[in-house]
mmCIF file of C-alpha atoms in Angstrom:
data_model
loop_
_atom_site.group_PDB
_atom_site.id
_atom_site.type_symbol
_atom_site.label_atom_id
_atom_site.label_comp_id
_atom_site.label_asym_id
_atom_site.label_seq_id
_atom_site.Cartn_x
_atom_site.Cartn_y
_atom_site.Cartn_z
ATOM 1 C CA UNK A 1 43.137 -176.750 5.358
ATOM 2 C CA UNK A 2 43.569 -174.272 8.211
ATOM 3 C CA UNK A 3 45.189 -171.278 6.359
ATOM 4 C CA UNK A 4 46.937 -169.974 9.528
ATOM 5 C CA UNK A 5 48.512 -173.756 10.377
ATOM 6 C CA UNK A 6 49.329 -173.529 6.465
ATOM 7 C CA UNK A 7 51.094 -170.332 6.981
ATOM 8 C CA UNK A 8 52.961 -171.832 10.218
ATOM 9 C CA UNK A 9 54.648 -174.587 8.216
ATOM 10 C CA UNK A 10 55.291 -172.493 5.186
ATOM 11 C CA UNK A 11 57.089 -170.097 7.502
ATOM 12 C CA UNK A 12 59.069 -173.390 8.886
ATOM 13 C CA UNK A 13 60.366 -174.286 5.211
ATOM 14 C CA UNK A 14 61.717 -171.255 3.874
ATOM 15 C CA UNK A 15 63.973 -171.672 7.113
ATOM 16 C CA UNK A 16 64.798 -175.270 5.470
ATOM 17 C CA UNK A 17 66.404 -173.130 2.275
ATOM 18 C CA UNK A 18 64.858 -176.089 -0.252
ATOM 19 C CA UNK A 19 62.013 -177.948 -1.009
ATOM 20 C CA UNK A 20 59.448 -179.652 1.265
ATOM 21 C CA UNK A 21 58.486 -182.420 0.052
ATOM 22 C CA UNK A 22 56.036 -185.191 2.030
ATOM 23 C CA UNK A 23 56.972 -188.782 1.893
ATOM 24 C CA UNK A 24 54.786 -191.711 2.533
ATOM 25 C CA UNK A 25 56.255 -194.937 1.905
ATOM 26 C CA UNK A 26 53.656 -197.734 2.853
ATOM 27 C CA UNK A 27 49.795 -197.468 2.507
ATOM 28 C CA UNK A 28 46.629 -199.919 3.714
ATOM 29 C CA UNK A 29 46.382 -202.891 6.043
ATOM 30 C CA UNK A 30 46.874 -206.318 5.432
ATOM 31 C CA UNK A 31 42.974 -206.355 4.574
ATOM 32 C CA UNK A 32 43.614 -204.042 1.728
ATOM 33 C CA UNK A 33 47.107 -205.277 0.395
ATOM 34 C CA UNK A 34 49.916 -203.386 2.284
ATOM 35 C CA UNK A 35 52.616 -206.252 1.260
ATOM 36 C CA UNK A 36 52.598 -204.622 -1.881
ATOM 37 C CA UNK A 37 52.067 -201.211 -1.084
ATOM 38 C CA UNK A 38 55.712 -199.894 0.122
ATOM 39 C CA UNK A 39 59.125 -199.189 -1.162
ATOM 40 C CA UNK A 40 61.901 -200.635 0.985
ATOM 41 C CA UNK A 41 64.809 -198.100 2.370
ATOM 42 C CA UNK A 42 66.763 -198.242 -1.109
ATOM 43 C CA UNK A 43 63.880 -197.486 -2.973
ATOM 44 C CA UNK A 44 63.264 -194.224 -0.801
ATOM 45 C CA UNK A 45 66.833 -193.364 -1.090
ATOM 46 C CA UNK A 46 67.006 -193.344 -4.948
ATOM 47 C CA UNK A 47 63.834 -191.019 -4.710
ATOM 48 C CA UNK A 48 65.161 -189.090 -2.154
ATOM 49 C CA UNK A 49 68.875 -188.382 -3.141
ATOM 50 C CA UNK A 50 67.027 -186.702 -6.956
ATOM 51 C CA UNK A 51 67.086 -183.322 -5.578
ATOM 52 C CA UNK A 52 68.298 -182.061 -2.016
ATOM 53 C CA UNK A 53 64.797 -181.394 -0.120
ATOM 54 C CA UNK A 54 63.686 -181.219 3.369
ATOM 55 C CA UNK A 55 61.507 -184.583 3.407
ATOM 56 C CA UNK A 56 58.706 -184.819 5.559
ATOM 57 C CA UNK A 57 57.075 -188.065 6.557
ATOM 58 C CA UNK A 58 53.733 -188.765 5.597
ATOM 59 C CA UNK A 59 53.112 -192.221 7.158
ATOM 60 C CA UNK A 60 50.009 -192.142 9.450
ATOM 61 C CA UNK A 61 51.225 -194.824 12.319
ATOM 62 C CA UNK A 62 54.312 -193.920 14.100
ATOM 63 C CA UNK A 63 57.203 -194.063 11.560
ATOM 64 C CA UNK A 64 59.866 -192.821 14.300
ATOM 65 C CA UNK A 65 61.910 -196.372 14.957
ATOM 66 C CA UNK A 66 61.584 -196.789 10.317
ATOM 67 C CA UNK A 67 63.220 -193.686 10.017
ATOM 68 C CA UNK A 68 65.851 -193.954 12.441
ATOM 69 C CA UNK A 69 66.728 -197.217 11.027
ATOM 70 C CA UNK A 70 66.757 -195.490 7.352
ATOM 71 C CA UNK A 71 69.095 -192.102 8.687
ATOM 72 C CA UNK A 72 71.336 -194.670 9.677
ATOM 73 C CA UNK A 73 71.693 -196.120 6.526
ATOM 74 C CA UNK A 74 71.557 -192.591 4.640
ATOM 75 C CA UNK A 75 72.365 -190.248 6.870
ATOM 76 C CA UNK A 76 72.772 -187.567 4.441
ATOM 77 C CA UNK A 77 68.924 -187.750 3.745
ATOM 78 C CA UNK A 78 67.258 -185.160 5.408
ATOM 79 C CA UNK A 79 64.018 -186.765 6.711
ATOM 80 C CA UNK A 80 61.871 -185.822 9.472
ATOM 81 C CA UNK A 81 58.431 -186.653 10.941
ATOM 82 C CA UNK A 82 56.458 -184.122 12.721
ATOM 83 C CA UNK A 83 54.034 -186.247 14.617
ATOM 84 C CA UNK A 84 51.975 -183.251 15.573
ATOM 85 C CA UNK A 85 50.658 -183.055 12.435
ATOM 86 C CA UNK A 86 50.498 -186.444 11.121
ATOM 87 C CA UNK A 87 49.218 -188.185 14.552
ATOM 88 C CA UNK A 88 46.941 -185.945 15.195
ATOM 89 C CA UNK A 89 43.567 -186.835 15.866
ATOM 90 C CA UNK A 90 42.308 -183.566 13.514
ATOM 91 C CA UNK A 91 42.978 -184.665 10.232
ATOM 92 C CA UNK A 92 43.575 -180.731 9.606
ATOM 93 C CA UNK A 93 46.436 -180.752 10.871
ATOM 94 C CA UNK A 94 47.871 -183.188 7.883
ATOM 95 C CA UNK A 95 45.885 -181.366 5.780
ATOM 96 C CA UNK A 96 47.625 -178.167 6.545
ATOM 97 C CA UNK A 97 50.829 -180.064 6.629
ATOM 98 C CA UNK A 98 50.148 -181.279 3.470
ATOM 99 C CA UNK A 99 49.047 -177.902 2.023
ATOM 100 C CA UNK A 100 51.952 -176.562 2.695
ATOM 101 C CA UNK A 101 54.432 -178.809 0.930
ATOM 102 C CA UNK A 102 56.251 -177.993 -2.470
ATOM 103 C CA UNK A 103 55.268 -181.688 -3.872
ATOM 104 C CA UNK A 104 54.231 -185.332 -2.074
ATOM 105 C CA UNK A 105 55.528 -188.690 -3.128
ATOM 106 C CA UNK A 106 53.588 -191.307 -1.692
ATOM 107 C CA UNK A 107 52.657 -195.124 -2.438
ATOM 108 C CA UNK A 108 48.991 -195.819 -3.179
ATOM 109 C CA UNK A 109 47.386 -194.311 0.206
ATOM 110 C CA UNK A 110 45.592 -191.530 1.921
ATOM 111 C CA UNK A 111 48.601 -189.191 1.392
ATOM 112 C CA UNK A 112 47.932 -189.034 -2.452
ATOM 113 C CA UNK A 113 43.718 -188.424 -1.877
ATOM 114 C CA UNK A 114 44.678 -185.749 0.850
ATOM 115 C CA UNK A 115 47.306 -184.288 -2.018
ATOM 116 C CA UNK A 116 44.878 -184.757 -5.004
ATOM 117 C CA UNK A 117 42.223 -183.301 -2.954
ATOM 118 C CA UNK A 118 43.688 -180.110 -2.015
ATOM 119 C CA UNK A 119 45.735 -179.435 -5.548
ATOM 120 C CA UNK A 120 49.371 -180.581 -4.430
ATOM 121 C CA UNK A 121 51.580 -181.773 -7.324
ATOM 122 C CA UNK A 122 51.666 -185.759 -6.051
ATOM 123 C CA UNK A 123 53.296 -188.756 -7.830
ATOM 124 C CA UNK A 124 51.746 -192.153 -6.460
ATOM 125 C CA UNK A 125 53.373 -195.212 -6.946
ATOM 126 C CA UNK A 126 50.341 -197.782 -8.059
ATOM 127 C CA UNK A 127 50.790 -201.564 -7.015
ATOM 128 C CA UNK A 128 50.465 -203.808 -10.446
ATOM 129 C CA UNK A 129 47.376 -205.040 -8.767
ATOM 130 C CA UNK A 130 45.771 -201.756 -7.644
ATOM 131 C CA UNK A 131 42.495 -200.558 -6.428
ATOM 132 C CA UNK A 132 39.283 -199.547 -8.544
ATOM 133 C CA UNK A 133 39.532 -195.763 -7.218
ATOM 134 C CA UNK A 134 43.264 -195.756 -9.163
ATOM 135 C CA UNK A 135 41.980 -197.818 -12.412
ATOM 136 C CA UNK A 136 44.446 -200.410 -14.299
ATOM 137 C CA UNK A 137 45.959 -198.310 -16.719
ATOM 138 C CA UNK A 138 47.241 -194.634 -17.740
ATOM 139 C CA UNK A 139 48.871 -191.735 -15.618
ATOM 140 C CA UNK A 140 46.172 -190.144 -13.994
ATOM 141 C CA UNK A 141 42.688 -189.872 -11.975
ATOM 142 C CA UNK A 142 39.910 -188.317 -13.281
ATOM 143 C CA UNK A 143 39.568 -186.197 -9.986
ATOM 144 C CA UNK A 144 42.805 -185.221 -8.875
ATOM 145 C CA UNK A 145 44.512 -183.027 -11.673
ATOM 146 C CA UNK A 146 47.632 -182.510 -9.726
ATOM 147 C CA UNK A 147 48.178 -186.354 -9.590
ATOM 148 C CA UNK A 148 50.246 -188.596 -11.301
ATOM 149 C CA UNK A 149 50.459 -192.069 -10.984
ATOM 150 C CA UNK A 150 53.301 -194.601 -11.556
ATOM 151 C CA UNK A 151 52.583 -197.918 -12.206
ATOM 152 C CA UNK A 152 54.320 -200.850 -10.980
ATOM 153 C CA UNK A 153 54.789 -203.048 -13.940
ATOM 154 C CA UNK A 154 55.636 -206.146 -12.610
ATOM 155 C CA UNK A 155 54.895 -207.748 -9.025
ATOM 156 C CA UNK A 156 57.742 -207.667 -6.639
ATOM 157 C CA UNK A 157 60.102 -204.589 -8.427
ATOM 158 C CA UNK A 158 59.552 -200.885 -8.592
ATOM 159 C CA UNK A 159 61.004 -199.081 -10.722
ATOM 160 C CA UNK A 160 61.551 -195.238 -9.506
ATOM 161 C CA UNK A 161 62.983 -193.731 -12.301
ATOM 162 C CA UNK A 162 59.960 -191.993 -13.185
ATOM 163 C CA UNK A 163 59.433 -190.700 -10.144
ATOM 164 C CA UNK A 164 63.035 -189.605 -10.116
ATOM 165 C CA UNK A 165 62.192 -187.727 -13.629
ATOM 166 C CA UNK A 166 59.109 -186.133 -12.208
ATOM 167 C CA UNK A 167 60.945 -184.606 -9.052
ATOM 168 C CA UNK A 168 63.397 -182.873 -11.470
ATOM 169 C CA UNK A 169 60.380 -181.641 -13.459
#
């Protein structure tokens, strides 16, 4: 990642006072399972509402109209998406973006590779039906040391808790 664009948003969250912490809440296409890659608004919110931290959206398609809709329900979240980085068309600018963050959260999707990759602390929420790259069992990839992974144990329910645990880590 650019280490002066890393230095720009660095700058921007010590202004926040907390954490940064990027959020992506879907992953794939319908060609690669997306119905059961995402955690609905009440799902986010228990993650969120662990500790108080500036969270940063993650989501690479427009997420503007999804988050509206969620500050309405929880408008005590603070949640933001900074489309200059995350629709860009230089993927180093998310790179940067995500350099800079204190931790990521993000379903199975590019967010945790683009965390793993560049030594972020990550924890990925695995589908019970997940792809070869995450394997079917245990708590971790054998190239990304900074990422943990959460399985979903049965179709249709996530359970965050361990994700909540890992925040207050």
């Amino acid at each position: 990642a650019d280490p002066d664009k890393v230095l720009m948003w660095k700058a921007l969250w010590a202004s926040k006072g907390k954490p940064a912490i990027g959020i992506a809440w879907t992953g794939g296409v319908k060609e690669t399972a997306a119905l059961y890659r995402r955690w609905n608004h009440e799902q986010m919110a228990q993650i969120m509402r662990t500790i108080p931290a500036h969270w940063v959206s993650l989501q690479y398609k427009d997420a503007s109209e999804e988050i509206a809709e969620f500050k309405a329900k929880y408008p005590d979240i603070d949640l933001v998406q900074y489309k200059g980085a995350t629709l860009s068309q230089d993927y180093d600018d998310t790179a940067a973006l995500v350099a800079s963050l204190d931790r990521v959260v993000a379903m199975q999707s590019t967010a945790v590779h683009i965390a793993g990759a560049l030594g972020v602390k990550c924890a990925a929420g695995i589908p019970k039906t997940s792809q070869w790259r995450y394997g079917s069992k245990g708590d971790s990839m054998p190239w990304y040391g900074s990422v943990k992974l959460f399985r979903q144990e049965r179709f249709g329910h996530w359970d965050v808790s361990g994700i909540q645990g890992w925040l207050r880590d």
